[in-house]
Short mmCIF file of C-alpha atoms and ligand atoms in Angstrom, two decimals:
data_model
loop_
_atom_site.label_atom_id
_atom_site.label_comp_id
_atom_site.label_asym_id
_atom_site.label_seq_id
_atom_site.Cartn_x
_atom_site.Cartn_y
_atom_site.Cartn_z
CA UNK R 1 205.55 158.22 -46.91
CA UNK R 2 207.96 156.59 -49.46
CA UNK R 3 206.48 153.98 -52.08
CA UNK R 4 209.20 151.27 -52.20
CA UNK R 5 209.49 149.11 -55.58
CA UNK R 6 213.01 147.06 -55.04
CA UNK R 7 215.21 145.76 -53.04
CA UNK R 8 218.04 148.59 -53.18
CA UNK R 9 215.24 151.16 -52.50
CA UNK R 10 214.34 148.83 -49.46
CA UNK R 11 218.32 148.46 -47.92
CA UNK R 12 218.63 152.41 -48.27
CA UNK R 13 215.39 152.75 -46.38
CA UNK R 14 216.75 150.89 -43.94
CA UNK R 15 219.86 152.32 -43.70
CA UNK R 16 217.93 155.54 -43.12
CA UNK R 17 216.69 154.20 -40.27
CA UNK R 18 219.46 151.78 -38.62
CA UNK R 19 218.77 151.18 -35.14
CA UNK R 20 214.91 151.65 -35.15
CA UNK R 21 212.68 149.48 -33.97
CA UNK R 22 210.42 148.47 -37.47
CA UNK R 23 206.96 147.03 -37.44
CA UNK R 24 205.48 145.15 -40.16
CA UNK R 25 202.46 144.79 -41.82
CA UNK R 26 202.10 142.08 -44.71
CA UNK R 27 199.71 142.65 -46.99
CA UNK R 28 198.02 141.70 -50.14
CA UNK R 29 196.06 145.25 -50.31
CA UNK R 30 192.90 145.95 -50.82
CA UNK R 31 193.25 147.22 -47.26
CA UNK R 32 190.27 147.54 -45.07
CA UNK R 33 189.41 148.66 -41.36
CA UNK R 34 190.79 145.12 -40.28
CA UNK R 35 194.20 145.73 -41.77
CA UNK R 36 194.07 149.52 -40.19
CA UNK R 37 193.81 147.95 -36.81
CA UNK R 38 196.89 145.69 -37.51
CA UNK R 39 198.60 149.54 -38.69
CA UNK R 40 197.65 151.54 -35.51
CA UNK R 41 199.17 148.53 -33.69
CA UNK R 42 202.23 148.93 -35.15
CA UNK R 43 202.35 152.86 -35.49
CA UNK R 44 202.13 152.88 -31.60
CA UNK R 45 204.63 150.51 -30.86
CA UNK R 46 207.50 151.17 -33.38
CA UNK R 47 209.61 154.14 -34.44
CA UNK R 48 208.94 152.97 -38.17
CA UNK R 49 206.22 151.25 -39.89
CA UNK R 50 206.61 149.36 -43.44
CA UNK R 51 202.92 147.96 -44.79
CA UNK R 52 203.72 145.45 -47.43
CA UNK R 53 201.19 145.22 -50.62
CA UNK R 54 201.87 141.80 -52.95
CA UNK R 55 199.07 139.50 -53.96
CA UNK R 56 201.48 136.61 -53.48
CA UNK R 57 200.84 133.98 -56.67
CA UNK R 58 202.79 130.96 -54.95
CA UNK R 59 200.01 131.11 -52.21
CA UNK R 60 196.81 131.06 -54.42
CA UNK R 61 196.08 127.43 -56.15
CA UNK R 62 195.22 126.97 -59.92
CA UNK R 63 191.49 127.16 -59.65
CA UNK R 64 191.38 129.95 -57.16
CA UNK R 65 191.36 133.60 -57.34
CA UNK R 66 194.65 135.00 -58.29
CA UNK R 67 193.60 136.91 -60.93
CA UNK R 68 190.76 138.68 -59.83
CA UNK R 69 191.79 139.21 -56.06
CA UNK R 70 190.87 142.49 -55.42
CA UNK R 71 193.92 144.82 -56.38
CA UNK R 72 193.74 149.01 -55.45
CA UNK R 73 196.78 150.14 -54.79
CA UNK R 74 196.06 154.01 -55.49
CA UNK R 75 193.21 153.84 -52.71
CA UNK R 76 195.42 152.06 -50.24
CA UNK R 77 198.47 154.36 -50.91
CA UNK R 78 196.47 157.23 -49.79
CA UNK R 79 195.01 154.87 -46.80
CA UNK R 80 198.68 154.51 -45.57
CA UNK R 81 199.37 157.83 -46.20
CA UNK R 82 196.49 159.51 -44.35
CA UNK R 83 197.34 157.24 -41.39
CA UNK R 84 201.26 158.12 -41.42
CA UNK R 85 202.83 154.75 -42.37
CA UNK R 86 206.15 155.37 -43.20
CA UNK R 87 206.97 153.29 -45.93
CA UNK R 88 204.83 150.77 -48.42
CA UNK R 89 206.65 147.71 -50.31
CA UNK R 90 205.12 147.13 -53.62
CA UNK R 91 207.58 144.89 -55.21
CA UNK R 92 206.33 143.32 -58.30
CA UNK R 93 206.70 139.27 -58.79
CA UNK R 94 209.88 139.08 -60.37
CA UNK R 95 211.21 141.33 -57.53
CA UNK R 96 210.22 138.60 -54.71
CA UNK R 97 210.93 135.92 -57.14
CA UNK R 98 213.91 136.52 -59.31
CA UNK R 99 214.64 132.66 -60.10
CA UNK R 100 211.41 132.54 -61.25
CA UNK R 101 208.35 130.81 -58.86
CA UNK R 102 209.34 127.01 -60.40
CA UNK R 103 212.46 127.14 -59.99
CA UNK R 104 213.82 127.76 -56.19
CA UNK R 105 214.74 126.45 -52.73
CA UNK R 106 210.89 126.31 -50.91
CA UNK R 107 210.19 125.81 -47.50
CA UNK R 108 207.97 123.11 -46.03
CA UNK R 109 205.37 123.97 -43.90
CA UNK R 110 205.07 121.37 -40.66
CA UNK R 111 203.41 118.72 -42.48
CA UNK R 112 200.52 117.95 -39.20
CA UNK R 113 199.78 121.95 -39.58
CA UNK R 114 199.37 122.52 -42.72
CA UNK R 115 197.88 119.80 -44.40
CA UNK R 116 194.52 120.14 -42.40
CA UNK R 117 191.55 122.39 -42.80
CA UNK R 118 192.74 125.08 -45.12
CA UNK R 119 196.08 123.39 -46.08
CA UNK R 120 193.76 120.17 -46.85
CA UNK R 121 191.37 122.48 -49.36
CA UNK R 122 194.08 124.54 -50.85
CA UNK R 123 196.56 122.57 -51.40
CA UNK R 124 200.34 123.97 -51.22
CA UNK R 125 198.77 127.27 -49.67
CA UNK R 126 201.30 127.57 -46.72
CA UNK R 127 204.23 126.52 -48.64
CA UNK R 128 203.61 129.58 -50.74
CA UNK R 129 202.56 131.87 -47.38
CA UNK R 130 205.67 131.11 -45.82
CA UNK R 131 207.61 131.04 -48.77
CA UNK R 132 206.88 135.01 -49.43
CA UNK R 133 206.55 135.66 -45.20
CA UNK R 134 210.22 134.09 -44.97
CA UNK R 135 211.31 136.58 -47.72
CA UNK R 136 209.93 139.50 -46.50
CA UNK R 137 211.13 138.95 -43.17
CA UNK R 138 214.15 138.06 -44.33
CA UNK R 139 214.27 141.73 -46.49
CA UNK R 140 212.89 144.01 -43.75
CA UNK R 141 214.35 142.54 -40.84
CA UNK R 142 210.90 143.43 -38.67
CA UNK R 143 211.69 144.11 -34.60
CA UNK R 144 207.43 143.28 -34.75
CA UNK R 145 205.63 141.82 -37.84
CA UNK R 146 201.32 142.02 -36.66
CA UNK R 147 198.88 139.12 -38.17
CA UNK R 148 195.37 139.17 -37.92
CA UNK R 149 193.80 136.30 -35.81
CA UNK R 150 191.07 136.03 -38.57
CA UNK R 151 193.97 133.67 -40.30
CA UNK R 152 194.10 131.74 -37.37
CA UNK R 153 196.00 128.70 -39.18
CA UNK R 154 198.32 130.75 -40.94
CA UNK R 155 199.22 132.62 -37.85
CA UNK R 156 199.97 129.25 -36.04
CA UNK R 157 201.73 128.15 -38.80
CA UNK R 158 203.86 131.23 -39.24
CA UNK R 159 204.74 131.52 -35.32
CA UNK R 160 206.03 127.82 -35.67
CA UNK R 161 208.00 128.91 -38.63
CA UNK R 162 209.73 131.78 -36.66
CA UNK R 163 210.07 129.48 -33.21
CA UNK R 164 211.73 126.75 -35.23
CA UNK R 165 213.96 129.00 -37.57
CA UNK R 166 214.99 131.24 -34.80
CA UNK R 167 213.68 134.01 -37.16
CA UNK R 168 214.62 137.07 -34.66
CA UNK R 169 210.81 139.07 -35.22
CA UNK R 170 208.33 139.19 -32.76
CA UNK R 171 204.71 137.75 -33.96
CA UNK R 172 202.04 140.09 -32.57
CA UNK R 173 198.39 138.31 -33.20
CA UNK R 174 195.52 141.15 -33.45
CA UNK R 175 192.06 140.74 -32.85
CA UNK R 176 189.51 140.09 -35.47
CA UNK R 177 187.48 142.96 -36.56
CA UNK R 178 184.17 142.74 -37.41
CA UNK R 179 181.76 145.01 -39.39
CA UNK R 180 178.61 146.61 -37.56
CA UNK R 181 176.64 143.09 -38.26
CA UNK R 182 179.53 141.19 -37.24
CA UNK R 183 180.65 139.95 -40.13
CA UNK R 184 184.65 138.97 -39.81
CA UNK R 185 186.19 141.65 -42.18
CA UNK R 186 187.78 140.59 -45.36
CA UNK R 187 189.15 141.41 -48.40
CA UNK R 188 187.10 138.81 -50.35
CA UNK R 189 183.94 140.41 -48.67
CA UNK R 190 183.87 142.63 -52.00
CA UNK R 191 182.83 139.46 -53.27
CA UNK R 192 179.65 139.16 -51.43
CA UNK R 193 176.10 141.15 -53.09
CA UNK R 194 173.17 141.91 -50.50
CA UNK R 195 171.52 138.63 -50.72
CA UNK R 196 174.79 136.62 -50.14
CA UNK R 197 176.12 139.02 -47.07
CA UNK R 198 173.19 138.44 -45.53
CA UNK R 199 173.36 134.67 -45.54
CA UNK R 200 176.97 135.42 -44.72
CA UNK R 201 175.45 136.61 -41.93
CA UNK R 202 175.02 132.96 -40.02
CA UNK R 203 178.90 132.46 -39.53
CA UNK R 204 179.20 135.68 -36.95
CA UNK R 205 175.88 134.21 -35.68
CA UNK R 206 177.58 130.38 -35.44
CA UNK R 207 180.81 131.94 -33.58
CA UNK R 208 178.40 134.09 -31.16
CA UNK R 209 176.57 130.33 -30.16
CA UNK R 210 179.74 129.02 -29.70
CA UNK R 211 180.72 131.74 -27.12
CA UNK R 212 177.89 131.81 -25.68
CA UNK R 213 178.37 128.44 -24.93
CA UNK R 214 181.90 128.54 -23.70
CA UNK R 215 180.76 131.63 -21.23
CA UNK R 216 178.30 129.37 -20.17
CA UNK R 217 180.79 126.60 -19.32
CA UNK R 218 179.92 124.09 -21.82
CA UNK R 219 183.03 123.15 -22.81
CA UNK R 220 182.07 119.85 -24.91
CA UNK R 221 183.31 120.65 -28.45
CA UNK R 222 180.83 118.33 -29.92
CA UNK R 223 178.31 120.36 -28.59
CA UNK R 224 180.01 123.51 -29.32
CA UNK R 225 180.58 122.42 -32.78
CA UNK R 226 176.71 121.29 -33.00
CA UNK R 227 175.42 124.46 -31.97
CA UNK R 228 177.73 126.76 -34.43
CA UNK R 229 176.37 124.13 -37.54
CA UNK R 230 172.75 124.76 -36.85
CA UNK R 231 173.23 127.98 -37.55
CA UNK R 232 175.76 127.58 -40.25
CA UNK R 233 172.07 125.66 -42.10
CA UNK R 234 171.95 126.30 -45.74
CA UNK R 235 176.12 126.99 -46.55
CA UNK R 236 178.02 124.54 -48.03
CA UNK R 237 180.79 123.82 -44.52
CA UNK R 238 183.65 122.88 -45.18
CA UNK R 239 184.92 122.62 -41.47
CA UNK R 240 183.84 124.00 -38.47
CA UNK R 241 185.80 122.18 -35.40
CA UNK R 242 187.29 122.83 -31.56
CA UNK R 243 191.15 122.14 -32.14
CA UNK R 244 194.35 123.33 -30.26
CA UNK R 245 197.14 125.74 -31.25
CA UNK R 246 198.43 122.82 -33.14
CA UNK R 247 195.29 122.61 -35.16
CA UNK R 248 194.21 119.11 -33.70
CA UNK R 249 190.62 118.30 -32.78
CA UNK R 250 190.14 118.25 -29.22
CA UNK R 251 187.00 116.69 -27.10
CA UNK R 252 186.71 119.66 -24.74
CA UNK R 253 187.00 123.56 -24.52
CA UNK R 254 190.84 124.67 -23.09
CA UNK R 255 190.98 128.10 -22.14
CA UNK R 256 193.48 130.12 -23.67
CA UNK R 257 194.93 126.98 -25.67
CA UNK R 258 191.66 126.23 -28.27
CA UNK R 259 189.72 128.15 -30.97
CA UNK R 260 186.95 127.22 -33.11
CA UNK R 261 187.52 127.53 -36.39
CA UNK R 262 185.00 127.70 -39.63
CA UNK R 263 185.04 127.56 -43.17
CA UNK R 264 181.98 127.84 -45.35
CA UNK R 265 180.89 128.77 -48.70
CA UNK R 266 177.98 131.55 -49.81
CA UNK R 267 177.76 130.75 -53.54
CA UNK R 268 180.72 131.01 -54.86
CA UNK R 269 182.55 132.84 -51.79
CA UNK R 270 184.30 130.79 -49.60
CA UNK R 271 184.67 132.89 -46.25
CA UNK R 272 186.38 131.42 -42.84
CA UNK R 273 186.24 133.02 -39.09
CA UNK R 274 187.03 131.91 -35.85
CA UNK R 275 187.04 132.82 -31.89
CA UNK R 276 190.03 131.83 -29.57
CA UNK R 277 188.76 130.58 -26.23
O1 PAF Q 301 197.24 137.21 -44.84
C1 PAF Q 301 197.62 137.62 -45.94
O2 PAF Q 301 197.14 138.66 -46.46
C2 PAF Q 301 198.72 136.91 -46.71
O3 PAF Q 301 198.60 135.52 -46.56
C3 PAF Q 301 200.13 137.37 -46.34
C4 PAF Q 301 200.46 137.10 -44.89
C5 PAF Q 301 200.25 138.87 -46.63
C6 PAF Q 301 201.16 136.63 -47.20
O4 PAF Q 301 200.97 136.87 -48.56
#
């Protein structure tokens, strides 16, 4: 597995391997069983796979948690090793952004997309997403790049970016993982102690109502949305709605064209999970 720093050590990868298909995992590390999932995806449908590690500081707001996001790159070097990824991209920050983060051409997310839910809490969050997404893509050239559908808004908002740029990668959305009580899994579950997991513990539950529901054909998002907040009781909720794939509230349930999604807080960690209907 080669450990890829710049952008010269990046072309001659590629140049190794002209004419391969290349799937793409972006990353900010501290890689867990969710990210694996996106990696096996990849490793059986490409000749080469390139896992990107950057904790991305256009993407993270002043008050949030740039500085303490979880960073381990020896542990998830070995992780990509042991599995047989063929190359990680560790660039640092002046690699990604050699006019400096201030001071360069930025793209704007679609304004209706982006400025709800999480765009309307973190505010200039996709700009930065897509910003370092448009880069990388842009660098590696992808044949596949794999999101998880945990990021439900960000992958909407990137597979807009890529239908209305005519960016020539394939999206490939992969299903949420969840650990053995269900919890959505997440790099900011490090976060959580025992007491706070366990009230973590009522989103799965909210999303398992809300299916529930669905399977039983009640398709009413007020009552689906009703039904995940009584068990959501005691977190601080900062959204949990039935919208479309263009993020819009919707009255009623469309299969295979609506998701719930939630945000809450435990303490101090704010967590968000979905299901797609
Ligand atoms: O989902 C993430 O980990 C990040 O937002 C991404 C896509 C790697 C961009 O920094």
């Amino acid at each position: 597995m080669q450990i890829i720093k710049t952008i010269e050590e990046l072309q001659i990868f590629k140049n190794n391997n002209f004419g391969k298909s290349i799937g793409f995992i972006p990353t900010m590390g501290a890689l867990h069983l969710g990210h694996l999932s996106l990696i096996d995806n990849a490793i059986s449908n490409n000749d080469v796979v390139i896992v990107s590690i950057f904790v991305n500081p256009t993407q993270f707001g002043a008050n949030e948690d740039f500085d303490i996001y979880p960073r381990m790159e020896e542990k998830d070097i070995e992780l990509c090793r042991s599995i047989s990824v063929d190359a990680i991209f560790m660039p640092s920050v002046d690699t990604l952004y050699p006019s400096g983060i201030d001071d360069e051409v930025i793209l704007l997310p679609p304004n209706k997309m982006a400025s709800v839910f999480e765009g309307a809490i973190r505010e200039n969050h996709f700009s930065g997403v897509l910003r370092v997404v448009l880069k990388l893509f842009n660098l590696i050239n992808p044949t596949n790049a794999y999101f998880g559908k945990k990021d439900a808004q960000q992958l909407l908002i990137i597979k807009k970016m890529v239908n209305d740029l005519f960016i020539n990668t394939n999206i490939i959305p992969c299903d949420i993982i969840r650990d053995k009580n269900n919890l959505a899994l997440s790099s900011r579950n490090t976060y959580l102690d025992h007491a706070s997991y366990e009230m973590a513990l009522k989103i799965p539950n909210a999303i398992q109502a809300a299916i529930s529901l669905v399977m039983a054909n009640v398709l009413e998002s007020k009552q689906i949305e009703n039904a995940a907040m009584e068990c959501l009781s005691g977190l601080e909720i900062d959204y949990c709605n039935v919208v479309d794939f263009n993020l819009e509230k919707i009255d009623q349930v469309k299969k295979d064209s609506s998701l719930l999604i939630i945000a809450a807080r435990v303490g101090k960690v704010r967590l968000i999970d979905n299901c797609w209907f």
